[in-house]
PDB file of C-alpha atoms and ligand atoms in Angstrom:
ATOM      1  CA  MET A   1     -97.411-137.534 -64.175  1.00 49.00           C
ATOM      2  CA  LEU A   2    -100.560-136.607 -62.320  1.00 54.00           C
ATOM      3  CA  VAL A   3     -99.743-139.054 -59.542  1.00 55.00           C
ATOM      4  CA  ARG A   4     -96.319-137.526 -59.182  1.00 58.00           C
ATOM      5  CA  ASN A   5     -97.713-134.016 -59.016  1.00 60.00           C
ATOM      6  CA  ILE A   6    -100.179-135.030 -56.361  1.00 56.00           C
ATOM      7  CA  PHE A   7     -97.363-136.669 -54.442  1.00 52.00           C
ATOM      8  CA  PHE A   8     -95.300-133.463 -54.484  1.00 54.00           C
ATOM      9  CA  ALA A   9     -98.282-131.345 -53.583  1.00 56.00           C
ATOM     10  CA  VAL A  10     -98.883-133.507 -50.523  1.00 52.00           C
ATOM     11  CA  VAL A  11     -95.212-133.427 -49.513  1.00 51.00           C
ATOM     12  CA  LEU A  12     -95.105-129.640 -49.840  1.00 53.00           C
ATOM     13  CA  ALA A  13     -98.287-129.222 -47.868  1.00 55.00           C
ATOM     14  CA  VAL A  14     -97.178-131.486 -45.037  1.00 50.00           C
ATOM     15  CA  ALA A  15     -93.508-130.460 -44.769  1.00 51.00           C
ATOM     16  CA  PRO A  16     -94.032-127.176 -42.896  1.00 49.00           C
ATOM     17  CA  VAL A  17     -96.421-128.857 -40.487  1.00 46.00           C
ATOM     18  CA  SER A  18     -94.043-131.692 -39.684  1.00 45.00           C
ATOM     19  CA  SER A  19     -91.069-129.356 -39.268  1.00 46.00           C
ATOM     20  CA  ALA A  20     -93.135-127.240 -36.917  1.00 44.00           C
ATOM     21  CA  PHE A  21     -93.705-130.328 -34.801  1.00 44.00           C
ATOM     22  CA  ALA A  22     -90.031-131.202 -34.926  1.00 45.00           C
ATOM     23  CA  SER A  23     -89.090-127.785 -33.541  1.00 44.00           C
ATOM     24  CA  GLY A  24     -91.334-128.166 -30.535  1.00 47.00           C
ATOM     25  CA  GLY A  25     -94.710-127.403 -32.012  1.00 60.00           C
ATOM     26  CA  ASP A  26     -95.379-123.719 -31.600  1.00 84.00           C
ATOM     27  CA  THR A  27     -91.895-122.270 -31.224  1.00 93.00           C
ATOM     28  CA  PRO A  28     -92.000-119.057 -33.267  1.00 96.00           C
ATOM     29  CA  THR A  29     -89.147-118.055 -35.574  1.00 96.00           C
ATOM     30  CA  PRO A  30     -87.007-115.417 -33.839  1.00 97.00           C
ATOM     31  CA  PRO A  31     -87.698-112.020 -35.431  1.00 97.00           C
ATOM     32  CA  SER A  32     -84.790-110.620 -37.458  1.00 97.00           C
ATOM     33  CA  GLN A  33     -83.089-107.682 -35.771  1.00 97.00           C
ATOM     34  CA  SER A  34     -80.978-105.199 -37.692  1.00 96.00           C
ATOM     35  CA  TRP A  35     -77.333-105.746 -36.798  1.00 97.00           C
ATOM     36  CA  GLN A  36     -74.317-103.679 -37.771  1.00 96.00           C
ATOM     37  CA  PHE A  37     -72.410-106.921 -38.438  1.00 96.00           C
ATOM     38  CA  GLU A  38     -74.915-107.819 -41.161  1.00 94.00           C
ATOM     39  CA  GLU A  39     -75.077-104.516 -43.014  1.00 92.00           C
ATOM     40  CA  GLY A  40     -75.012-104.293 -46.803  1.00 87.00           C
ATOM     41  CA  LEU A  41     -75.999-106.725 -49.511  1.00 84.00           C
ATOM     42  CA  PHE A  42     -75.710-110.243 -48.005  1.00 83.00           C
ATOM     43  CA  GLY A  43     -74.063-108.589 -45.026  1.00 85.00           C
ATOM     44  CA  MET A  44     -71.070-107.686 -47.170  1.00 86.00           C
ATOM     45  CA  TYR A  45     -70.255-104.433 -45.343  1.00 88.00           C
ATOM     46  CA  GLY A  46     -70.860-105.839 -41.884  1.00 93.00           C
ATOM     47  CA  THR A  47     -68.541-104.612 -39.132  1.00 95.00           C
ATOM     48  CA  TYR A  48     -68.511-105.014 -35.376  1.00 97.00           C
ATOM     49  CA  ASP A  49     -69.465-102.059 -33.198  1.00 97.00           C
ATOM     50  CA  LYS A  50     -66.588-102.012 -30.696  1.00 97.00           C
ATOM     51  CA  ALA A  51     -68.447 -99.991 -28.098  1.00 98.00           C
ATOM     52  CA  ALA A  52     -71.268-102.548 -28.206  1.00 98.00           C
ATOM     53  CA  LEU A  53     -68.761-105.406 -27.952  1.00 98.00           C
ATOM     54  CA  GLN A  54     -67.236-103.822 -24.848  1.00 98.00           C
ATOM     55  CA  ARG A  55     -70.652-103.386 -23.256  1.00 98.00           C
ATOM     56  CA  GLY A  56     -71.522-106.971 -24.197  1.00 98.00           C
ATOM     57  CA  TYR A  57     -68.323-108.215 -22.602  1.00 98.00           C
ATOM     58  CA  LYS A  58     -69.214-106.297 -19.446  1.00 98.00           C
ATOM     59  CA  ILE A  59     -72.555-108.118 -19.364  1.00 98.00           C
ATOM     60  CA  TYR A  60     -70.867-111.450 -19.914  1.00 98.00           C
ATOM     61  CA  ARG A  61     -68.436-110.729 -17.083  1.00 98.00           C
ATOM     62  CA  GLU A  62     -70.954-109.406 -14.619  1.00 98.00           C
ATOM     63  CA  VAL A  63     -73.872-111.725 -15.378  1.00 98.00           C
ATOM     64  CA  CYS A  64     -73.475-114.705 -17.718  1.00 98.00           C
ATOM     65  CA  SER A  65     -69.993-115.782 -16.618  1.00 98.00           C
ATOM     66  CA  SER A  66     -71.269-116.923 -13.235  1.00 97.00           C
ATOM     67  CA  CYS A  67     -72.834-119.906 -15.037  1.00 98.00           C
ATOM     68  CA  HIS A  68     -71.517-120.035 -18.620  1.00 98.00           C
ATOM     69  CA  SER A  69     -67.921-120.709 -19.663  1.00 98.00           C
ATOM     70  CA  MET A  70     -66.337-119.339 -22.854  1.00 98.00           C
ATOM     71  CA  LYS A  71     -63.384-121.671 -23.113  1.00 97.00           C
ATOM     72  CA  ARG A  72     -62.392-120.772 -26.653  1.00 97.00           C
ATOM     73  CA  ILE A  73     -61.778-117.110 -25.931  1.00 98.00           C
ATOM     74  CA  TYR A  74     -58.459-115.862 -24.578  1.00 98.00           C
ATOM     75  CA  PHE A  75     -57.920-112.593 -22.753  1.00 98.00           C
ATOM     76  CA  ARG A  76     -55.551-111.485 -25.530  1.00 98.00           C
ATOM     77  CA  ASN A  77     -58.462-111.786 -28.003  1.00 98.00           C
ATOM     78  CA  LEU A  78     -59.992-108.751 -26.259  1.00 98.00           C
ATOM     79  CA  GLU A  79     -57.695-106.608 -28.370  1.00 98.00           C
ATOM     80  CA  ALA A  80     -60.380-106.863 -31.068  1.00 97.00           C
ATOM     81  CA  LEU A  81     -62.764-105.003 -28.751  1.00 98.00           C
ATOM     82  CA  GLY A  82     -60.406-102.025 -28.694  1.00 97.00           C
ATOM     83  CA  TYR A  83     -58.579-102.712 -25.421  1.00 98.00           C
ATOM     84  CA  ASN A  84     -54.832-102.091 -25.331  1.00 98.00           C
ATOM     85  CA  GLU A  85     -52.205-104.403 -23.889  1.00 98.00           C
ATOM     86  CA  ASN A  86     -52.178-102.835 -20.429  1.00 98.00           C
ATOM     87  CA  GLN A  87     -55.948-102.867 -20.161  1.00 98.00           C
ATOM     88  CA  ILE A  88     -55.995-106.545 -21.135  1.00 98.00           C
ATOM     89  CA  LYS A  89     -53.306-107.345 -18.569  1.00 98.00           C
ATOM     90  CA  ALA A  90     -55.349-105.565 -15.934  1.00 98.00           C
ATOM     91  CA  ILE A  91     -58.532-107.438 -16.890  1.00 98.00           C
ATOM     92  CA  ALA A  92     -56.757-110.814 -16.823  1.00 98.00           C
ATOM     93  CA  ALA A  93     -55.171-109.982 -13.479  1.00 98.00           C
ATOM     94  CA  GLU A  94     -58.609-109.869 -11.866  1.00 97.00           C
ATOM     95  CA  TYR A  95     -58.790-113.656 -12.270  1.00 97.00           C
ATOM     96  CA  THR A  96     -56.977-116.587 -10.721  1.00 96.00           C
ATOM     97  CA  VAL A  97     -56.139-119.784 -12.614  1.00 96.00           C
ATOM     98  CA  GLU A  98     -54.882-123.138 -11.524  1.00 93.00           C
ATOM     99  CA  ASP A  99     -51.517-123.959 -13.081  1.00 95.00           C
ATOM    100  CA  GLY A 100     -48.884-126.596 -12.618  1.00 94.00           C
ATOM    101  CA  PRO A 101     -47.632-129.017 -11.703  1.00 96.00           C
ATOM    102  CA  ASN A 102     -44.657-127.194 -10.193  1.00 96.00           C
ATOM    103  CA  GLU A 103     -41.267-128.787  -9.491  1.00 96.00           C
ATOM    104  CA  GLU A 104     -42.688-130.528  -6.491  1.00 96.00           C
ATOM    105  CA  GLY A 105     -45.580-131.922  -8.539  1.00 97.00           C
ATOM    106  CA  ASP A 106     -48.252-129.742  -6.999  1.00 97.00           C
ATOM    107  CA  MET A 107     -50.882-127.680  -8.761  1.00 96.00           C
ATOM    108  CA  PHE A 108     -50.880-124.036  -7.720  1.00 97.00           C
ATOM    109  CA  ASP A 109     -52.967-120.904  -8.213  1.00 97.00           C
ATOM    110  CA  ARG A 110     -51.611-117.877  -9.992  1.00 97.00           C
ATOM    111  CA  THR A 111     -52.917-114.610 -11.423  1.00 98.00           C
ATOM    112  CA  ALA A 112     -54.232-114.941 -14.980  1.00 98.00           C
ATOM    113  CA  ILE A 113     -52.286-113.411 -17.884  1.00 98.00           C
ATOM    114  CA  PRO A 114     -53.388-112.394 -21.428  1.00 98.00           C
ATOM    115  CA  SER A 115     -52.489-115.811 -22.894  1.00 98.00           C
ATOM    116  CA  ASP A 116     -54.936-117.578 -20.578  1.00 98.00           C
ATOM    117  CA  ALA A 117     -58.390-118.612 -21.762  1.00 98.00           C
ATOM    118  CA  PHE A 118     -61.453-117.144 -20.042  1.00 98.00           C
ATOM    119  CA  ILE A 119     -61.855-118.746 -16.649  1.00 96.00           C
ATOM    120  CA  SER A 120     -64.739-121.224 -16.388  1.00 96.00           C
ATOM    121  CA  PRO A 121     -67.171-120.818 -13.502  1.00 97.00           C
ATOM    122  CA  PHE A 122     -67.274-124.536 -12.684  1.00 97.00           C
ATOM    123  CA  ALA A 123     -64.553-127.156 -12.415  1.00 94.00           C
ATOM    124  CA  ASN A 124     -66.439-129.573 -14.699  1.00 96.00           C
ATOM    125  CA  ASP A 125     -69.837-130.302 -16.264  1.00 97.00           C
ATOM    126  CA  ASN A 126     -71.075-132.257 -13.270  1.00 97.00           C
ATOM    127  CA  ALA A 127     -70.403-129.363 -10.941  1.00 97.00           C
ATOM    128  CA  ALA A 128     -72.134-127.014 -13.423  1.00 97.00           C
ATOM    129  CA  LYS A 129     -75.203-129.263 -13.598  1.00 97.00           C
ATOM    130  CA  PHE A 130     -75.314-129.752  -9.867  1.00 96.00           C
ATOM    131  CA  ALA A 131     -75.367-125.994  -9.312  1.00 96.00           C
ATOM    132  CA  ASN A 132     -78.100-125.494 -11.936  1.00 96.00           C
ATOM    133  CA  GLY A 133     -80.710-128.022 -10.909  1.00 93.00           C
ATOM    134  CA  GLY A 134     -79.479-130.663 -13.351  1.00 95.00           C
ATOM    135  CA  ALA A 135     -79.327-128.424 -16.447  1.00 97.00           C
ATOM    136  CA  LEU A 136     -75.967-127.733 -18.071  1.00 98.00           C
ATOM    137  CA  PRO A 137     -75.334-124.101 -19.008  1.00 98.00           C
ATOM    138  CA  PRO A 138     -73.688-124.491 -22.447  1.00 98.00           C
ATOM    139  CA  ASP A 139     -70.318-122.923 -23.226  1.00 98.00           C
ATOM    140  CA  LEU A 140     -71.090-119.644 -24.998  1.00 98.00           C
ATOM    141  CA  SER A 141     -67.965-119.386 -27.212  1.00 98.00           C
ATOM    142  CA  LEU A 142     -69.792-120.652 -30.301  1.00 98.00           C
ATOM    143  CA  ILE A 143     -73.425-120.352 -29.273  1.00 98.00           C
ATOM    144  CA  THR A 144     -74.453-118.008 -32.115  1.00 98.00           C
ATOM    145  CA  LYS A 145     -73.123-120.592 -34.581  1.00 97.00           C
ATOM    146  CA  ALA A 146     -74.452-123.585 -32.679  1.00 97.00           C
ATOM    147  CA  ARG A 147     -78.057-122.420 -32.944  1.00 97.00           C
ATOM    148  CA  ALA A 148     -79.956-121.780 -36.173  1.00 96.00           C
ATOM    149  CA  ASN A 149     -80.240-118.047 -36.842  1.00 97.00           C
ATOM    150  CA  GLY A 150     -78.041-117.728 -33.743  1.00 98.00           C
ATOM    151  CA  SER A 151     -77.788-113.981 -33.146  1.00 98.00           C
ATOM    152  CA  ASN A 152     -81.519-113.370 -33.586  1.00 98.00           C
ATOM    153  CA  TYR A 153     -82.256-116.500 -31.568  1.00 98.00           C
ATOM    154  CA  VAL A 154     -80.178-115.503 -28.539  1.00 98.00           C
ATOM    155  CA  TYR A 155     -81.703-112.011 -28.624  1.00 98.00           C
ATOM    156  CA  ALA A 156     -85.193-113.518 -28.815  1.00 98.00           C
ATOM    157  CA  LEU A 157     -84.391-115.944 -26.000  1.00 98.00           C
ATOM    158  CA  LEU A 158     -83.134-113.253 -23.627  1.00 98.00           C
ATOM    159  CA  THR A 159     -86.181-111.076 -24.264  1.00 98.00           C
ATOM    160  CA  GLY A 160     -88.639-113.957 -24.694  1.00 98.00           C
ATOM    161  CA  TYR A 161     -89.611-114.873 -21.122  1.00 98.00           C
ATOM    162  CA  GLU A 162     -93.343-114.950 -20.558  1.00 97.00           C
ATOM    163  CA  GLU A 163     -95.919-115.916 -18.011  1.00 96.00           C
ATOM    164  CA  ALA A 164     -96.459-119.684 -18.437  1.00 95.00           C
ATOM    165  CA  PRO A 165     -99.831-120.442 -20.064  1.00 94.00           C
ATOM    166  CA  HIS A 166    -102.519-121.841 -17.839  1.00 93.00           C
ATOM    167  CA  GLY A 167    -102.060-125.563 -17.305  1.00 91.00           C
ATOM    168  CA  ALA A 168     -98.388-125.689 -18.298  1.00 91.00           C
ATOM    169  CA  ASP A 169     -96.647-127.546 -15.534  1.00 91.00           C
ATOM    170  CA  LEU A 170     -93.207-126.179 -14.971  1.00 94.00           C
ATOM    171  CA  ALA A 171     -90.812-128.124 -12.816  1.00 93.00           C
ATOM    172  CA  GLN A 172     -88.854-126.356 -10.096  1.00 92.00           C
ATOM    173  CA  GLY A 173     -86.300-124.028 -11.711  1.00 94.00           C
ATOM    174  CA  GLN A 174     -87.977-123.991 -15.119  1.00 96.00           C
ATOM    175  CA  HIS A 175     -89.123-120.807 -16.813  1.00 97.00           C
ATOM    176  CA  TRP A 176     -91.463-120.312 -19.741  1.00 97.00           C
ATOM    177  CA  ASN A 177     -89.682-118.912 -22.785  1.00 98.00           C
ATOM    178  CA  LYS A 178     -91.486-118.231 -26.032  1.00 97.00           C
ATOM    179  CA  TYR A 179     -88.483-118.996 -28.232  1.00 98.00           C
ATOM    180  CA  PHE A 180     -86.977-122.032 -26.509  1.00 97.00           C
ATOM    181  CA  ALA A 181     -87.925-125.351 -28.143  1.00 96.00           C
ATOM    182  CA  GLY A 182     -90.407-126.887 -25.730  1.00 95.00           C
ATOM    183  CA  HIS A 183     -90.564-123.538 -23.871  1.00 97.00           C
ATOM    184  CA  LYS A 184     -89.376-124.953 -20.526  1.00 96.00           C
ATOM    185  CA  LEU A 185     -86.014-123.343 -19.991  1.00 97.00           C
ATOM    186  CA  SER A 186     -83.903-124.112 -16.950  1.00 97.00           C
ATOM    187  CA  MET A 187     -82.394-120.626 -16.905  1.00 98.00           C
ATOM    188  CA  ALA A 188     -84.041-117.879 -14.904  1.00 97.00           C
ATOM    189  CA  PRO A 189     -84.289-114.577 -16.830  1.00 98.00           C
ATOM    190  CA  PRO A 190     -80.647-113.473 -16.530  1.00 98.00           C
ATOM    191  CA  LEU A 191     -81.157-109.799 -17.437  1.00 98.00           C
ATOM    192  CA  MET A 192     -83.520-107.050 -16.385  1.00 97.00           C
ATOM    193  CA  ASP A 193     -83.666-103.273 -16.739  1.00 98.00           C
ATOM    194  CA  GLY A 194     -81.015-101.387 -14.809  1.00 98.00           C
ATOM    195  CA  GLN A 195     -79.013-104.458 -13.850  1.00 97.00           C
ATOM    196  CA  VAL A 196     -75.654-103.550 -15.395  1.00 98.00           C
ATOM    197  CA  THR A 197     -74.203-100.050 -15.209  1.00 98.00           C
ATOM    198  CA  TYR A 198     -73.121 -98.483 -18.489  1.00 98.00           C
ATOM    199  CA  GLU A 199     -70.607 -95.670 -18.272  1.00 94.00           C
ATOM    200  CA  ASP A 200     -71.222 -94.329 -21.786  1.00 93.00           C
ATOM    201  CA  GLY A 201     -74.846 -93.259 -21.297  1.00 96.00           C
ATOM    202  CA  THR A 202     -76.286 -96.152 -23.296  1.00 98.00           C
ATOM    203  CA  PRO A 203     -79.809 -97.023 -22.042  1.00 98.00           C
ATOM    204  CA  GLU A 204     -79.724 -99.657 -19.304  1.00 98.00           C
ATOM    205  CA  THR A 205     -82.640-101.711 -20.576  1.00 98.00           C
ATOM    206  CA  LEU A 206     -83.243-105.405 -21.122  1.00 98.00           C
ATOM    207  CA  GLU A 207     -83.435-104.860 -24.900  1.00 98.00           C
ATOM    208  CA  GLN A 208     -80.187-102.888 -25.047  1.00 98.00           C
ATOM    209  CA  TYR A 209     -78.358-105.379 -22.805  1.00 98.00           C
ATOM    210  CA  SER A 210     -79.593-108.209 -25.011  1.00 98.00           C
ATOM    211  CA  ARG A 211     -78.444-106.444 -28.172  1.00 98.00           C
ATOM    212  CA  ASP A 212     -75.011-105.843 -26.667  1.00 98.00           C
ATOM    213  CA  ILE A 213     -74.413-109.353 -25.317  1.00 98.00           C
ATOM    214  CA  VAL A 214     -75.539-110.816 -28.655  1.00 98.00           C
ATOM    215  CA  GLN A 215     -73.026-108.659 -30.522  1.00 98.00           C
ATOM    216  CA  PHE A 216     -70.291-109.799 -28.149  1.00 98.00           C
ATOM    217  CA  LEU A 217     -71.261-113.469 -28.561  1.00 98.00           C
ATOM    218  CA  THR A 218     -71.460-113.103 -32.347  1.00 98.00           C
ATOM    219  CA  TRP A 219     -67.941-111.673 -32.377  1.00 98.00           C
ATOM    220  CA  ALA A 220     -66.714-114.498 -30.122  1.00 98.00           C
ATOM    221  CA  ALA A 221     -68.086-117.142 -32.504  1.00 98.00           C
ATOM    222  CA  ASP A 222     -66.792-115.383 -35.614  1.00 97.00           C
ATOM    223  CA  PRO A 223     -63.868-113.105 -34.729  1.00 96.00           C
ATOM    224  CA  HIS A 224     -62.454-113.005 -38.262  1.00 96.00           C
ATOM    225  CA  MET A 225     -65.700-111.924 -39.931  1.00 95.00           C
ATOM    226  CA  GLU A 226     -64.457-108.448 -40.891  1.00 94.00           C
ATOM    227  CA  ALA A 227     -61.206-109.697 -42.451  1.00 94.00           C
ATOM    228  CA  ARG A 228     -63.055-112.433 -44.290  1.00 93.00           C
ATOM    229  CA  LYS A 229     -65.621-110.035 -45.740  1.00 92.00           C
ATOM    230  CA  LYS A 230     -62.892-107.607 -46.804  1.00 91.00           C
ATOM    231  CA  ALA A 231     -60.994-110.392 -48.568  1.00 94.00           C
ATOM    232  CA  GLY A 232     -64.197-111.641 -50.164  1.00 92.00           C
ATOM    233  CA  PHE A 233     -64.976-108.175 -51.461  1.00 91.00           C
ATOM    234  CA  ARG A 234     -61.502-107.838 -52.999  1.00 94.00           C
ATOM    235  CA  VAL A 235     -61.805-111.234 -54.657  1.00 96.00           C
ATOM    236  CA  LEU A 236     -65.154-110.193 -56.094  1.00 94.00           C
ATOM    237  CA  VAL A 237     -63.733-106.966 -57.534  1.00 96.00           C
ATOM    238  CA  PHE A 238     -60.785-108.881 -58.956  1.00 97.00           C
ATOM    239  CA  LEU A 239     -63.026-111.454 -60.600  1.00 97.00           C
ATOM    240  CA  ILE A 240     -65.202-108.788 -62.194  1.00 97.00           C
ATOM    241  CA  LEU A 241     -62.156-106.925 -63.572  1.00 98.00           C
ATOM    242  CA  PHE A 242     -60.568-110.165 -64.717  1.00 98.00           C
ATOM    243  CA  ALA A 243     -63.747-111.236 -66.495  1.00 98.00           C
ATOM    244  CA  GLY A 244     -63.761-107.871 -68.301  1.00 98.00           C
ATOM    245  CA  ILE A 245     -60.135-108.285 -69.376  1.00 98.00           C
ATOM    246  CA  MET A 246     -60.729-111.819 -70.587  1.00 97.00           C
ATOM    247  CA  TYR A 247     -63.715-110.636 -72.578  1.00 97.00           C
ATOM    248  CA  ALA A 248     -61.592-107.955 -74.237  1.00 97.00           C
ATOM    249  CA  VAL A 249     -58.858-110.498 -74.988  1.00 97.00           C
ATOM    250  CA  LYS A 250     -61.372-112.858 -76.518  1.00 95.00           C
ATOM    251  CA  LYS A 251     -62.827-110.091 -78.694  1.00 94.00           C
ATOM    252  CA  ARG A 252     -59.376-109.138 -79.914  1.00 94.00           C
ATOM    253  CA  THR A 253     -58.200-112.668 -80.552  1.00 94.00           C
ATOM    254  CA  TRP A 254     -61.187-113.503 -82.711  1.00 94.00           C
ATOM    255  CA  ALA A 255     -61.570-110.080 -84.284  1.00 91.00           C
ATOM    256  CA  ASP A 256     -60.225-111.105 -87.689  1.00 87.00           C
ATOM    257  CA  LEU A 257     -62.304-114.224 -88.006  1.00 82.00           C
ATOM    258  CA  HIS A 258     -65.253-113.594 -90.316  1.00 73.00           C
TER     259      HIS A 258
HETATM  260  C1  LIG B 301     -77.699-118.745 -12.912  1.00 79.00           C
HETATM  261  C2  LIG B 301     -77.059-119.386 -14.029  1.00 79.00           C
HETATM  262  C3  LIG B 301     -77.170-118.734 -15.404  1.00 79.00           C
HETATM  263  C4  LIG B 301     -76.884-117.421 -15.758  1.00 79.00           C
HETATM  264  C5  LIG B 301     -76.453-116.277 -14.874  1.00 79.00           C
HETATM  265  C6  LIG B 301     -77.057-117.359 -17.190  1.00 79.00           C
HETATM  266  N1  LIG B 301     -77.438-118.589 -17.678  1.00 79.00           N
HETATM  267 FE1  LIG B 301     -77.814-119.054 -19.619  1.00 79.00          FE
HETATM  268  N2  LIG B 301     -78.275-120.969 -19.096  1.00 79.00           N
HETATM  269  C7  LIG B 301     -78.231-121.480 -17.821  1.00 79.00           C
HETATM  270  C8  LIG B 301     -78.663-122.862 -17.854  1.00 79.00           C
HETATM  271  C9  LIG B 301     -78.751-123.788 -16.644  1.00 79.00           C
HETATM  272  C10 LIG B 301     -78.975-123.162 -19.193  1.00 79.00           C
HETATM  273  C11 LIG B 301     -79.515-124.468 -19.753  1.00 79.00           C
HETATM  274  C12 LIG B 301     -81.021-124.364 -19.814  1.00 79.00           C
HETATM  275  C13 LIG B 301     -81.728-125.566 -20.366  1.00 79.00           C
HETATM  276  O1  LIG B 301     -81.106-126.368 -21.073  1.00 79.00           O
HETATM  277  O2  LIG B 301     -82.938-125.672 -20.106  1.00 79.00           O
HETATM  278  C14 LIG B 301     -78.703-121.957 -19.951  1.00 79.00           C
HETATM  279  C15 LIG B 301     -78.869-121.848 -21.313  1.00 79.00           C
HETATM  280  C16 LIG B 301     -78.516-120.741 -22.067  1.00 79.00           C
HETATM  281  C17 LIG B 301     -78.543-120.679 -23.517  1.00 79.00           C
HETATM  282  C18 LIG B 301     -78.883-121.832 -24.457  1.00 79.00           C
HETATM  283  C19 LIG B 301     -80.325-121.963 -24.810  1.00 79.00           C
HETATM  284  C20 LIG B 301     -80.483-123.077 -25.803  1.00 79.00           C
HETATM  285  O3  LIG B 301     -80.944-122.811 -26.927  1.00 79.00           O
HETATM  286  O4  LIG B 301     -80.126-124.227 -25.487  1.00 79.00           O
HETATM  287  C21 LIG B 301     -78.122-119.424 -23.870  1.00 79.00           C
HETATM  288  C22 LIG B 301     -77.985-118.870 -25.276  1.00 79.00           C
HETATM  289  C23 LIG B 301     -77.845-118.717 -22.648  1.00 79.00           C
HETATM  290  N3  LIG B 301     -78.105-119.525 -21.576  1.00 79.00           N
HETATM  291  C24 LIG B 301     -77.388-117.416 -22.613  1.00 79.00           C
HETATM  292  C25 LIG B 301     -77.108-116.727 -21.442  1.00 79.00           C
HETATM  293  C26 LIG B 301     -76.652-115.351 -21.418  1.00 79.00           C
HETATM  294  C27 LIG B 301     -76.382-114.503 -22.652  1.00 79.00           C
HETATM  295  C28 LIG B 301     -76.501-115.013 -20.123  1.00 79.00           C
HETATM  296  C29 LIG B 301     -76.090-113.683 -19.567  1.00 79.00           C
HETATM  297  C30 LIG B 301     -76.863-112.538 -19.943  1.00 79.00           C
HETATM  298  C31 LIG B 301     -76.880-116.169 -19.318  1.00 79.00           C
HETATM  299  N4  LIG B 301     -77.240-117.186 -20.157  1.00 79.00           N
HETATM  300  C32 LIG B 301     -76.857-116.221 -17.935  1.00 79.00           C
HETATM  301  C33 LIG B 301     -77.849-120.804 -16.677  1.00 79.00           C
HETATM  302  C34 LIG B 301     -77.511-119.454 -16.610  1.00 79.00           C
END
């Protein structure tokens, strides 16, 4: 018994240390931000802020999309951000896609339409790596799901660039980031104050941009969150009512049994 207790005590004492090493030593946990999509008990009342999603999409378009694809998102999905059909058509029409083959067997370029996926910045991964000093900018469609604590992590990453500590040798194109495992990130700080123009008077700061792009990316990775939470809430109410009814039925059925 004693031996077993000592064994568990040792395991518990060592576990956090070893997991800290596994995550790159001194990578801090991203601080939790308050998000509208996580409001309520267990995030039950969470909804997306459409204005923030639109601003986030603007940042993706004007900044991130020059390196990062979002292959799983289609222009028509932008309806969820509050755009109408004509606005979506107009947005898609700003892009060109390769289509084909035509009757003669040739590929051809045409204007994008709402049923097209977001256009990738590079033809393939090799081209993407070549343009980024050997590092592959990951597709951002599911990034907030692909990383632990994804929304807080991406926010922390975008706002977590720091002066490299003395003695840290960064290779060409690497940047010191507090929240990136290993800290050496092959992405230059993509956002800075005043970089993207907001028409609705929202502050044009690094923090606000980061909040907005994170909300957009969270929506992209989980577009059905609102419907799912609504359904979950209804199921919960139903189960509580049903349990009450069953309790009453049970009481009644056994009422005469003494
Ligand atoms: C100039 C190209 C470039 C731009 C612009 C850019 N990125 Fe990156 N990004 C990269 C590269 C390259 C990597 C891979 C870095 C690595 O693995 O070290 C990366 C990695 C990432 C990662 C993954 C980090 C991880 O945990 O692996 C996220 C998240 C990310 N970028 C978000 C963004 C967002 C959001 C924007 C727009 C605000 C943006 N990036 C703009 C090149 C870019």
